[in-house]
Amino acid sequence: MKKKNNKIKDYRIKDLLLNQKGMALLTTLIFVFILITFGVSLLIMTSNDTKLSTLQRDSTKAFYIAEAGVERTLYNLKKDFESSEDWSDGDINGYTLSDQENEFWKINYNSPGYEVSFGDGTYTVSLKINDSNNVTIKSKGKYNNSIRYVQVDAKIEIFSIWDNAICGGSGMTGAIINGNAEFRGSLHLLGKEGNDIAIELIGIAGVGNNYKGMETELLSRVPPLPKTIFNGEEVEFLNAKLRVKHGKVKLSGAAYIGKPDVPGGDPLIKETLQGVYVTDGFVGGTLGDNIHSDNGMENGYDLGRVDIVFPSLNDTYTDPETNTEYAMYLDYLKDTGLKINESEISANTASFGPVTDGSNSIEWDQASGTLTIEGIIWVDNADGLVIGKSKGKIILGGKGTLVSANATAGISIHADLLSNEKFPTDDSLGIISARDINLAEPGDANLNIMGAFYAENKITMGKQTDLVGTFVSNYIDMGNQVPSIYQVPELINNIPPGMPGATITYSLYTNNWHEVHE
């Protein structure tokens, strides 16, 4: 009986285990639950992705709006510098700076709260003024609830061959400048590939950033130097830089490039150079002790992005005023200049003039030693031109240029040439030679000379002559009697008429472009 009962139980258990009634419903419910769970998860994921996409889109738009603020500001900075050459004067192209926060000034683009509408978003731009030509831009872009910040450093450079004490071309026998001389201001040397030595400074020759040592007679005839803040002091400076595209810089003896900073003094002056940019490096001397620049001495030539070439009198030229095309720049000078046939202007030369031709004129007063020039004067003489043969002093008036196209004789100067008023803002003399220019020869006294000088071939400077202005030539021989040349920053705004390469170019550079967070 017991066995029978156990057998019945086994059958019941087996029936229960084999019974399939209701399993389809259970399976369906489980499957539906899984589908619902998956669907809900997919909806949540899709919703999150949509939100993330929207946030990403808004964030990206905010970033590009911030960049738009930077671009607008870069445009205004360039326009402002072209007119004022100063970013620290309280406005940017007519837009005022106010509400300083953490060294940044907000730009008032004539919008409420400084927020400028751009599409469906806004940007707000702030500036940190680092120097007269160096700023940091921070732009806040806003789109819906997304905010992004972009920050960039901006610096502008004025490019003109006349914005230097010396601008040298290809050089002679490898060198562009040779000699024992004092340079005050920028040197820009192009050279050519394969040059070994671009400039060799010997003895006590050097490059400085101030007017230290300029004679009183010259100092009284030039505008005061601009000032900047350096190491907590307001100092006079020339914004002097040494740039050498091809070739090494060789220093011998005590020759130097910049001096160590010396606090105090009367007047306060900047001793160190603003920058040194020499691709091929330096040789000779104790370089570490004799080179003092704000950017060290390891930086290569920095103007490779700007097409700077040495201007030649043989280059083709189109007169921008008349659109007349000339086969050579010399042809333009001859066509537009007043022709004279004087071979000498000195104390021995009888008074003449004024001789005029349109806007060109020249007058020489023997009694007062005054030479007054306006416009372009073409010296049509096979012997070139001698100025001040009997020494003495010549006082210069007006703004004009003497041109000698003689390919052999050139121009020689043997007397002081001094502006009647301020050089170059009131009086500005230019001298152009298709060959050479010689300033002071053996037997001459030490001279004081003011002007802008261009020689296609070579400029030679003798004696302990002091020159205020700029030399532009393929080769400059400074001799060994320590002459001095002082750059005048105002020359690029007062270049005598007809000087080659007188175009001024403003180039804006940006770096350190990155996103910041607040």
Short mmCIF file of C-alpha atoms in Angstrom, two decimals:
data_model
loop_
_atom_site.label_atom_id
_atom_site.label_comp_id
_atom_site.label_asym_id
_atom_site.label_seq_id
_atom_site.Cartn_x
_atom_site.Cartn_y
_atom_site.Cartn_z
CA MET A 1 0.00 0.00 0.00
CA LYS A 2 2.85 2.29 0.92
CA LYS A 3 4.52 1.58 -2.37
CA LYS A 4 1.38 2.39 -4.23
CA ASN A 5 1.03 5.75 -2.44
CA ASN A 6 4.61 6.65 -3.22
CA LYS A 7 4.03 5.79 -6.83
CA ILE A 8 0.97 8.03 -6.97
CA LYS A 9 3.00 10.91 -5.49
CA ASP A 10 5.71 10.43 -8.07
CA TYR A 11 3.13 10.64 -10.85
CA ARG A 12 1.66 13.83 -9.41
CA ILE A 13 5.05 15.45 -9.17
CA LYS A 14 5.82 14.34 -12.68
CA ASP A 15 2.48 15.78 -13.89
CA LEU A 16 3.20 19.04 -12.19
CA LEU A 17 6.64 19.23 -13.75
CA LEU A 18 5.38 18.36 -17.20
CA ASN A 19 2.31 20.60 -17.05
CA GLN A 20 2.81 23.53 -19.61
CA LYS A 21 -0.41 25.38 -18.86
CA GLY A 22 0.29 29.20 -18.23
CA MET A 23 3.95 29.11 -19.38
CA ALA A 24 3.21 30.97 -22.60
CA LEU A 25 1.64 33.83 -20.65
CA LEU A 26 4.56 33.98 -18.24
CA THR A 27 7.06 33.96 -21.10
CA THR A 28 5.13 36.70 -22.86
CA LEU A 29 5.04 38.83 -19.73
CA ILE A 30 8.78 38.42 -19.20
CA PHE A 31 9.48 39.27 -22.85
CA VAL A 32 7.19 42.33 -22.70
CA PHE A 33 8.89 43.48 -19.50
CA ILE A 34 12.29 43.16 -21.17
CA LEU A 35 11.06 45.11 -24.21
CA ILE A 36 9.57 47.83 -22.04
CA THR A 37 12.76 48.09 -20.01
CA PHE A 38 14.85 48.27 -23.17
CA GLY A 39 12.50 50.83 -24.70
CA VAL A 40 12.54 53.01 -21.60
CA SER A 41 16.33 52.76 -21.47
CA LEU A 42 16.53 53.65 -25.14
CA LEU A 43 14.24 56.64 -24.63
CA ILE A 44 16.32 57.81 -21.67
CA MET A 45 19.54 57.36 -23.65
CA THR A 46 18.05 59.15 -26.65
CA SER A 47 16.84 61.98 -24.44
CA ASN A 48 20.23 62.26 -22.78
CA ASP A 49 22.00 62.18 -26.14
CA THR A 50 19.67 64.89 -27.40
CA LYS A 51 20.39 66.99 -24.34
CA LEU A 52 24.13 66.34 -24.67
CA SER A 53 23.99 67.17 -28.37
CA THR A 54 22.12 70.37 -27.59
CA LEU A 55 24.60 71.28 -24.89
CA GLN A 56 27.51 70.44 -27.19
CA ARG A 57 25.97 72.47 -30.00
CA ASP A 58 25.35 75.42 -27.69
CA SER A 59 28.86 75.13 -26.26
CA THR A 60 30.42 75.00 -29.72
CA LYS A 61 28.40 78.02 -30.82
CA ALA A 62 29.45 79.87 -27.67
CA PHE A 63 33.10 79.08 -28.48
CA TYR A 64 32.83 80.37 -32.04
CA ILE A 65 30.99 83.46 -30.82
CA ALA A 66 33.88 84.08 -28.42
CA GLU A 67 36.28 83.75 -31.35
CA ALA A 68 34.18 86.25 -33.30
CA GLY A 69 34.75 88.71 -30.47
CA VAL A 70 38.50 88.09 -30.70
CA GLU A 71 38.51 88.61 -34.48
CA ARG A 72 36.59 91.86 -34.24
CA THR A 73 38.98 93.09 -31.58
CA LEU A 74 42.04 92.13 -33.64
CA TYR A 75 40.63 94.17 -36.53
CA ASN A 76 40.06 97.19 -34.30
CA LEU A 77 43.47 96.85 -32.70
CA LYS A 78 45.17 96.94 -36.10
CA LYS A 79 43.14 99.94 -37.26
CA ASP A 80 43.80 101.75 -34.00
CA PHE A 81 47.55 101.18 -34.16
CA GLU A 82 47.74 102.37 -37.76
CA SER A 83 46.41 105.75 -36.61
CA SER A 84 47.79 106.15 -33.09
CA GLU A 85 50.62 103.57 -32.81
CA ASP A 86 49.62 103.10 -29.18
CA TRP A 87 47.28 100.61 -27.52
CA SER A 88 47.63 102.10 -24.06
CA ASP A 89 45.80 105.38 -24.66
CA GLY A 90 42.39 104.38 -23.30
CA ASP A 91 40.49 103.48 -26.47
CA ILE A 92 40.66 100.97 -29.33
CA ASN A 93 39.68 102.43 -32.69
CA GLY A 94 37.23 104.75 -30.96
CA TYR A 95 35.82 102.20 -28.49
CA THR A 96 36.53 103.07 -24.86
CA LEU A 97 38.04 100.79 -22.22
CA SER A 98 36.48 100.77 -18.76
CA ASP A 99 35.58 98.61 -15.72
CA GLN A 100 38.95 97.03 -15.03
CA GLU A 101 38.87 93.57 -13.46
CA ASN A 102 42.05 91.66 -12.68
CA GLU A 103 44.13 93.80 -15.08
CA PHE A 104 41.58 93.33 -17.88
CA TRP A 105 39.61 96.30 -19.23
CA LYS A 106 36.23 95.71 -20.86
CA ILE A 107 35.78 97.10 -24.36
CA ASN A 108 32.64 99.17 -24.69
CA TYR A 109 31.35 98.17 -28.13
CA ASN A 110 28.38 100.47 -27.54
CA SER A 111 26.28 97.60 -26.17
CA PRO A 112 24.43 97.37 -22.81
CA GLY A 113 26.47 95.52 -20.23
CA TYR A 114 29.31 95.23 -22.78
CA GLU A 115 27.48 92.24 -24.35
CA VAL A 116 27.57 92.44 -28.13
CA SER A 117 24.85 90.56 -30.01
CA PHE A 118 26.14 88.02 -32.49
CA GLY A 119 23.53 85.81 -34.12
CA ASP A 120 21.47 84.36 -31.29
CA GLY A 121 24.30 84.79 -28.82
CA THR A 122 26.54 87.50 -27.37
CA TYR A 123 30.22 88.16 -26.74
CA THR A 124 32.00 90.36 -24.23
CA VAL A 125 35.63 91.30 -24.81
CA SER A 126 38.27 92.43 -22.33
CA LEU A 127 41.84 93.63 -22.85
CA LYS A 128 44.95 93.45 -20.73
CA ILE A 129 47.38 96.18 -21.86
CA ASN A 130 50.88 94.74 -21.63
CA ASP A 131 52.61 97.51 -23.59
CA SER A 132 51.91 100.12 -26.25
CA ASN A 133 51.98 97.38 -28.92
CA ASN A 134 51.29 94.22 -26.90
CA VAL A 135 47.95 93.15 -25.40
CA THR A 136 46.08 90.07 -24.19
CA ILE A 137 42.50 89.60 -25.43
CA LYS A 138 39.89 87.62 -23.47
CA SER A 139 36.53 87.04 -25.12
CA LYS A 140 33.44 85.56 -23.46
CA GLY A 141 31.01 83.86 -25.82
CA LYS A 142 27.48 83.09 -24.67
CA TYR A 143 24.79 81.02 -26.41
CA ASN A 144 21.66 80.03 -24.45
CA ASN A 145 23.10 78.73 -21.17
CA SER A 146 26.54 77.84 -22.54
CA ILE A 147 29.54 80.10 -21.88
CA ARG A 148 33.04 79.70 -23.33
CA TYR A 149 36.15 81.89 -22.96
CA VAL A 150 38.93 82.36 -25.51
CA GLN A 151 42.18 84.14 -24.71
CA VAL A 152 44.94 85.22 -27.10
CA ASP A 153 48.05 87.41 -27.00
CA ALA A 154 48.36 90.01 -29.77
CA LYS A 155 51.39 92.05 -30.80
CA ILE A 156 51.85 94.45 -33.69
CA GLU A 157 55.07 95.41 -35.44
CA ILE A 158 55.81 98.38 -37.68
CA PHE A 159 57.80 97.28 -40.70
CA SER A 160 59.75 99.85 -42.64
CA ILE A 161 63.36 99.78 -43.66
CA TRP A 162 63.47 103.34 -42.28
CA ASP A 163 62.40 102.19 -38.81
CA ASN A 164 66.01 101.31 -38.04
CA ALA A 165 69.36 102.91 -37.44
CA ILE A 166 70.64 100.67 -40.23
CA CYS A 167 68.94 98.42 -42.76
CA GLY A 168 71.42 96.32 -44.73
CA GLY A 169 70.95 94.28 -47.88
CA SER A 170 73.12 91.51 -49.28
CA GLY A 171 76.47 92.77 -48.00
CA MET A 172 79.97 92.74 -49.44
CA THR A 173 82.36 89.78 -49.29
CA GLY A 174 80.02 88.14 -46.82
CA ALA A 175 79.54 91.03 -44.39
CA ILE A 176 76.89 93.73 -44.30
CA ILE A 177 78.28 95.89 -41.49
CA ASN A 178 81.89 96.07 -40.46
CA GLY A 179 83.71 98.33 -38.07
CA ASN A 180 84.07 99.91 -34.65
CA ALA A 181 80.96 102.02 -34.14
CA GLU A 182 78.18 102.85 -31.71
CA PHE A 183 74.66 102.06 -32.91
CA ARG A 184 71.66 103.44 -31.05
CA GLY A 185 68.49 101.85 -32.36
CA SER A 186 67.45 98.84 -34.43
CA LEU A 187 69.61 96.98 -36.94
CA HIS A 188 67.83 94.95 -39.61
CA LEU A 189 70.16 92.92 -41.84
CA LEU A 190 68.83 90.71 -44.62
CA GLY A 191 72.02 89.18 -46.04
CA LYS A 192 71.85 86.22 -48.36
CA GLU A 193 71.94 82.48 -47.93
CA GLY A 194 75.49 81.24 -47.54
CA ASN A 195 76.69 84.42 -45.82
CA ASP A 196 79.13 83.58 -43.07
CA ILE A 197 79.34 86.83 -41.11
CA ALA A 198 76.54 89.37 -41.47
CA ILE A 199 77.91 91.90 -38.99
CA GLU A 200 81.24 92.14 -37.24
CA LEU A 201 81.52 94.51 -34.29
CA ILE A 202 85.03 95.19 -33.03
CA GLY A 203 86.67 97.18 -30.25
CA ILE A 204 84.03 98.96 -28.18
CA ALA A 205 81.38 98.84 -30.90
CA GLY A 206 77.87 98.07 -29.77
CA VAL A 207 74.12 98.32 -30.16
CA GLY A 208 72.16 100.36 -27.62
CA ASN A 209 68.54 101.27 -26.86
CA ASN A 210 68.85 104.94 -25.85
CA TYR A 211 70.45 108.30 -26.69
CA LYS A 212 73.28 108.03 -24.22
CA GLY A 213 76.32 109.87 -25.60
CA MET A 214 74.49 112.03 -28.15
CA GLU A 215 75.96 115.51 -28.40
CA THR A 216 73.86 118.41 -27.10
CA GLU A 217 73.80 120.10 -30.51
CA LEU A 218 72.10 117.03 -31.98
CA LEU A 219 69.93 116.20 -28.97
CA SER A 220 68.33 119.65 -29.08
CA ARG A 221 67.26 119.04 -32.69
CA VAL A 222 65.38 115.73 -32.27
CA PRO A 223 62.01 114.94 -30.64
CA PRO A 224 62.12 113.39 -27.17
CA LEU A 225 62.20 109.60 -27.06
CA PRO A 226 59.08 107.59 -26.22
CA LYS A 227 58.90 106.07 -22.75
CA THR A 228 57.97 102.68 -21.38
CA ILE A 229 57.81 100.97 -18.00
CA PHE A 230 60.71 98.56 -17.43
CA ASN A 231 61.52 96.95 -14.08
CA GLY A 232 59.24 99.43 -12.34
CA GLU A 233 60.80 102.54 -13.91
CA GLU A 234 59.55 104.84 -16.64
CA VAL A 235 62.48 104.87 -19.05
CA GLU A 236 63.31 106.43 -22.41
CA PHE A 237 63.89 103.85 -25.11
CA LEU A 238 64.30 103.34 -28.87
CA ASN A 239 62.47 99.99 -29.07
CA ALA A 240 65.76 98.71 -30.47
CA LYS A 241 65.99 95.20 -31.94
CA LEU A 242 68.74 93.32 -33.72
CA ARG A 243 67.45 91.25 -36.64
CA VAL A 244 69.69 89.19 -38.92
CA LYS A 245 68.03 86.99 -41.52
CA HIS A 246 71.17 85.36 -42.97
CA GLY A 247 74.64 85.26 -41.47
CA LYS A 248 76.25 85.23 -38.03
CA VAL A 249 76.93 88.08 -35.66
CA LYS A 250 80.59 88.33 -34.67
CA LEU A 251 81.73 90.18 -31.57
CA SER A 252 85.36 90.98 -30.83
CA GLY A 253 86.96 92.69 -27.87
CA ALA A 254 84.45 94.56 -25.71
CA ALA A 255 81.82 94.78 -28.46
CA TYR A 256 78.30 94.43 -27.07
CA ILE A 257 74.63 94.09 -27.94
CA GLY A 258 72.63 95.79 -25.23
CA LYS A 259 73.86 96.65 -21.76
CA PRO A 260 72.80 95.32 -18.34
CA ASP A 261 69.89 97.15 -16.73
CA VAL A 262 71.04 99.92 -14.39
CA PRO A 263 68.31 101.33 -12.11
CA GLY A 264 68.13 105.10 -11.71
CA GLY A 265 70.01 107.72 -13.69
CA ASP A 266 69.17 111.07 -15.20
CA PRO A 267 67.49 110.68 -17.57
CA LEU A 268 66.10 107.24 -16.92
CA ILE A 269 67.05 105.13 -19.94
CA LYS A 270 66.60 101.54 -21.04
CA GLU A 271 69.91 99.76 -21.41
CA THR A 272 68.76 96.32 -22.60
CA LEU A 273 67.59 95.69 -26.17
CA GLN A 274 63.94 94.88 -26.81
CA GLY A 275 64.82 91.74 -28.74
CA VAL A 276 67.51 89.83 -30.62
CA TYR A 277 66.53 87.66 -33.61
CA VAL A 278 69.52 85.98 -35.25
CA THR A 279 68.94 82.67 -37.03
CA ASP A 280 72.58 81.69 -37.60
CA GLY A 281 73.79 82.65 -34.14
CA PHE A 282 76.84 84.39 -32.70
CA VAL A 283 80.57 83.86 -32.73
CA GLY A 284 83.53 85.32 -30.80
CA GLY A 285 83.83 87.17 -27.53
CA THR A 286 82.31 86.30 -24.20
CA LEU A 287 78.82 86.27 -25.64
CA GLY A 288 76.90 85.63 -22.44
CA ASP A 289 78.45 88.71 -20.82
CA ASN A 290 78.12 91.01 -23.84
CA ILE A 291 74.55 90.36 -25.03
CA HIS A 292 71.68 91.78 -22.98
CA SER A 293 68.25 91.46 -24.54
CA ASP A 294 64.77 91.08 -23.12
CA ASN A 295 64.29 87.86 -25.10
CA GLY A 296 67.77 86.36 -24.67
CA MET A 297 69.89 85.39 -27.67
CA GLU A 298 68.41 82.09 -28.87
CA ASN A 299 65.62 83.41 -31.11
CA GLY A 300 65.81 83.16 -34.88
CA TYR A 301 64.78 85.77 -37.42
CA ASP A 302 61.13 86.56 -36.66
CA LEU A 303 59.90 88.26 -39.85
CA GLY A 304 59.85 85.29 -42.18
CA ARG A 305 56.09 85.72 -42.63
CA VAL A 306 56.57 89.23 -44.00
CA ASP A 307 57.96 89.67 -47.51
CA ILE A 308 60.76 92.13 -46.75
CA VAL A 309 63.22 92.72 -49.57
CA PHE A 310 65.97 95.27 -50.01
CA PRO A 311 64.72 98.02 -52.36
CA SER A 312 66.81 98.66 -55.45
CA LEU A 313 66.89 101.75 -57.65
CA ASN A 314 66.75 99.32 -60.56
CA ASP A 315 63.41 97.83 -59.52
CA THR A 316 60.33 98.48 -61.61
CA TYR A 317 57.95 101.02 -60.10
CA THR A 318 54.39 102.25 -60.55
CA ASP A 319 53.58 105.75 -59.37
CA PRO A 320 50.50 105.29 -57.13
CA GLU A 321 49.29 108.82 -57.87
CA THR A 322 49.40 108.66 -61.67
CA ASN A 323 49.58 104.87 -62.28
CA THR A 324 52.57 105.58 -64.54
CA GLU A 325 54.81 102.52 -64.87
CA TYR A 326 58.60 102.94 -64.85
CA ALA A 327 61.21 100.39 -65.87
CA MET A 328 63.37 101.53 -62.92
CA TYR A 329 62.76 103.48 -59.74
CA LEU A 330 65.52 105.83 -60.89
CA ASP A 331 63.40 106.70 -63.93
CA TYR A 332 60.58 107.72 -61.62
CA LEU A 333 62.90 109.96 -59.58
CA LYS A 334 64.25 111.59 -62.73
CA ASP A 335 60.80 112.10 -64.23
CA THR A 336 59.29 113.66 -61.12
CA GLY A 337 62.32 115.54 -59.77
CA LEU A 338 63.67 119.04 -60.34
CA LYS A 339 66.89 118.86 -62.43
CA ILE A 340 69.99 120.77 -61.36
CA ASN A 341 73.59 120.38 -62.55
CA GLU A 342 75.45 121.49 -59.42
CA SER A 343 78.46 119.33 -58.59
CA GLU A 344 79.13 121.04 -55.25
CA ILE A 345 77.16 122.72 -52.50
CA SER A 346 79.53 124.29 -49.97
CA ALA A 347 80.86 127.54 -48.58
CA ASN A 348 82.56 128.02 -51.97
CA THR A 349 79.26 127.80 -53.85
CA ALA A 350 77.57 131.07 -54.72
CA SER A 351 73.99 131.52 -53.64
CA PHE A 352 71.35 130.29 -56.04
CA GLY A 353 67.62 129.83 -56.21
CA PRO A 354 65.03 129.34 -55.27
CA VAL A 355 64.71 127.12 -58.32
CA THR A 356 61.27 125.53 -58.56
CA ASP A 357 59.41 122.98 -60.61
CA GLY A 358 55.95 122.23 -59.33
CA SER A 359 56.25 121.08 -55.71
CA ASN A 360 60.04 120.67 -56.01
CA SER A 361 62.37 123.50 -55.07
CA ILE A 362 65.95 124.16 -53.91
CA GLU A 363 67.67 127.27 -52.57
CA TRP A 364 71.21 127.80 -51.31
CA ASP A 365 72.17 130.84 -49.20
CA GLN A 366 75.95 131.08 -49.09
CA ALA A 367 76.04 133.76 -46.40
CA SER A 368 74.02 131.81 -43.81
CA GLY A 369 75.02 128.36 -45.06
CA THR A 370 71.35 127.38 -45.36
CA LEU A 371 70.17 124.76 -47.83
CA THR A 372 66.40 124.61 -48.27
CA ILE A 373 64.90 121.73 -50.22
CA GLU A 374 61.34 120.66 -50.92
CA GLY A 375 60.42 117.59 -52.95
CA ILE A 376 62.86 115.65 -55.15
CA ILE A 377 66.02 117.24 -56.58
CA TRP A 378 67.73 115.32 -59.40
CA VAL A 379 71.46 116.12 -59.56
CA ASP A 380 72.30 115.75 -63.25
CA ASN A 381 76.09 115.84 -63.07
CA ALA A 382 78.67 113.33 -64.25
CA ASP A 383 80.91 114.11 -61.26
CA GLY A 384 78.34 113.22 -58.64
CA LEU A 385 77.79 115.63 -55.77
CA VAL A 386 80.09 117.05 -53.08
CA ILE A 387 78.44 118.64 -50.02
CA GLY A 388 80.49 120.93 -47.79
CA LYS A 389 83.86 120.59 -49.48
CA SER A 390 85.19 123.51 -47.49
CA LYS A 391 83.93 122.02 -44.26
CA GLY A 392 81.93 124.40 -42.07
CA LYS A 393 78.27 123.87 -41.28
CA ILE A 394 75.20 123.59 -43.47
CA ILE A 395 71.77 124.26 -42.00
CA LEU A 396 68.96 122.27 -43.59
CA GLY A 397 65.44 123.52 -44.11
CA GLY A 398 62.36 121.89 -45.62
CA LYS A 399 61.63 118.28 -46.48
CA GLY A 400 63.42 117.21 -49.62
CA THR A 401 65.73 114.67 -51.21
CA LEU A 402 68.90 114.98 -53.27
CA VAL A 403 69.36 112.25 -55.88
CA SER A 404 72.60 111.41 -57.72
CA ALA A 405 72.30 108.77 -60.44
CA ASN A 406 76.03 108.70 -61.19
CA ALA A 407 77.12 105.06 -61.02
CA THR A 408 80.77 105.83 -60.21
CA ALA A 409 81.19 109.16 -58.42
CA GLY A 410 78.40 109.00 -55.83
CA ILE A 411 77.91 111.58 -53.08
CA SER A 412 80.46 112.76 -50.50
CA ILE A 413 79.80 114.89 -47.41
CA HIS A 414 82.48 116.96 -45.65
CA ALA A 415 80.50 119.36 -43.43
CA ASP A 416 78.01 119.29 -40.60
CA LEU A 417 74.43 118.88 -41.85
CA LEU A 418 72.03 120.11 -39.18
CA SER A 419 68.28 120.62 -39.32
CA ASN A 420 67.17 124.19 -38.76
CA GLU A 421 64.40 123.01 -36.40
CA LYS A 422 63.51 119.48 -35.27
CA PHE A 423 64.58 116.50 -37.36
CA PRO A 424 62.59 114.93 -38.94
CA THR A 425 59.28 116.49 -37.91
CA ASP A 426 60.14 120.01 -39.11
CA ASP A 427 63.08 119.52 -41.47
CA SER A 428 64.04 116.26 -43.12
CA LEU A 429 66.84 115.70 -45.64
CA GLY A 430 67.08 112.60 -47.80
CA ILE A 431 70.11 111.62 -49.89
CA ILE A 432 70.01 108.91 -52.58
CA SER A 433 73.04 107.65 -54.49
CA ALA A 434 73.02 105.09 -57.28
CA ARG A 435 76.56 104.21 -56.19
CA ASP A 436 78.20 105.18 -52.85
CA ILE A 437 77.85 107.73 -50.09
CA ASN A 438 80.96 108.83 -48.18
CA LEU A 439 80.60 110.74 -44.93
CA ALA A 440 83.82 112.35 -43.69
CA GLU A 441 87.07 111.34 -45.32
CA PRO A 442 90.70 111.56 -44.11
CA GLY A 443 91.50 115.17 -43.40
CA ASP A 444 87.92 116.05 -42.44
CA ALA A 445 86.89 117.01 -38.94
CA ASN A 446 84.46 114.91 -36.91
CA LEU A 447 81.01 115.70 -38.28
CA ASN A 448 77.46 115.97 -36.97
CA ILE A 449 74.97 114.91 -39.63
CA MET A 450 71.18 114.53 -39.73
CA GLY A 451 69.27 112.79 -42.50
CA ALA A 452 68.05 109.64 -44.22
CA PHE A 453 70.67 108.06 -46.50
CA TYR A 454 70.27 105.43 -49.22
CA ALA A 455 73.15 104.04 -51.31
CA GLU A 456 72.67 101.23 -53.81
CA ASN A 457 76.20 99.96 -53.21
CA LYS A 458 77.95 101.19 -50.08
CA ILE A 459 77.96 103.80 -47.31
CA THR A 460 81.28 104.65 -45.69
CA MET A 461 81.41 106.59 -42.44
CA GLY A 462 84.74 108.05 -41.42
CA LYS A 463 86.15 109.91 -38.42
CA GLN A 464 84.22 110.09 -35.14
CA THR A 465 81.17 111.32 -36.96
CA ASP A 466 77.78 111.34 -35.27
CA LEU A 467 74.79 110.69 -37.50
CA VAL A 468 71.16 111.15 -36.49
CA GLY A 469 68.88 109.26 -38.85
CA THR A 470 69.08 106.05 -40.86
CA PHE A 471 71.46 104.29 -43.25
CA VAL A 472 70.04 101.96 -45.92
CA SER A 473 72.59 100.22 -48.13
CA ASN A 474 73.84 96.83 -49.21
CA TYR A 475 77.08 97.40 -47.30
CA ILE A 476 78.03 99.79 -44.50
CA ASP A 477 81.67 100.41 -43.55
CA MET A 478 81.84 102.17 -40.19
CA GLY A 479 85.64 102.42 -40.13
CA ASN A 480 87.64 102.15 -36.92
CA GLN A 481 87.36 105.56 -35.25
CA VAL A 482 84.09 104.83 -33.43
CA PRO A 483 81.47 106.93 -35.24
CA SER A 484 77.92 106.83 -33.89
CA ILE A 485 74.53 106.51 -35.51
CA TYR A 486 71.30 107.33 -33.69
CA GLN A 487 67.91 106.19 -34.93
CA VAL A 488 65.04 108.69 -34.70
CA PRO A 489 61.68 106.90 -34.22
CA GLU A 490 59.73 109.74 -35.85
CA LEU A 491 61.54 109.26 -39.16
CA ILE A 492 59.11 106.61 -40.41
CA ASN A 493 56.31 109.18 -40.15
CA ASN A 494 58.40 111.89 -41.84
CA ILE A 495 60.37 110.09 -44.55
CA PRO A 496 61.78 112.55 -47.10
CA PRO A 497 60.02 112.36 -50.48
CA GLY A 498 61.18 109.79 -53.00
CA MET A 499 63.16 107.58 -50.60
CA PRO A 500 63.13 103.92 -51.73
CA GLY A 501 61.14 101.47 -49.61
CA ALA A 502 59.16 104.17 -47.84
CA THR A 503 56.04 102.00 -47.47
CA ILE A 504 55.05 101.36 -43.86
CA THR A 505 53.56 97.94 -43.10
CA TYR A 506 51.76 97.05 -39.88
CA SER A 507 51.76 93.32 -39.14
CA LEU A 508 49.64 91.90 -36.35
CA TYR A 509 50.78 88.65 -34.75
CA THR A 510 48.85 86.39 -32.40
CA ASN A 511 50.08 83.56 -30.22
CA ASN A 512 49.12 81.58 -27.17
CA TRP A 513 45.57 81.19 -28.53
CA HIS A 514 43.76 78.97 -26.01
CA GLU A 515 40.56 78.41 -24.06
CA VAL A 516 40.37 79.60 -20.47
CA HIS A 517 37.85 78.91 -17.73
CA GLU A 518 36.44 81.18 -15.07
#
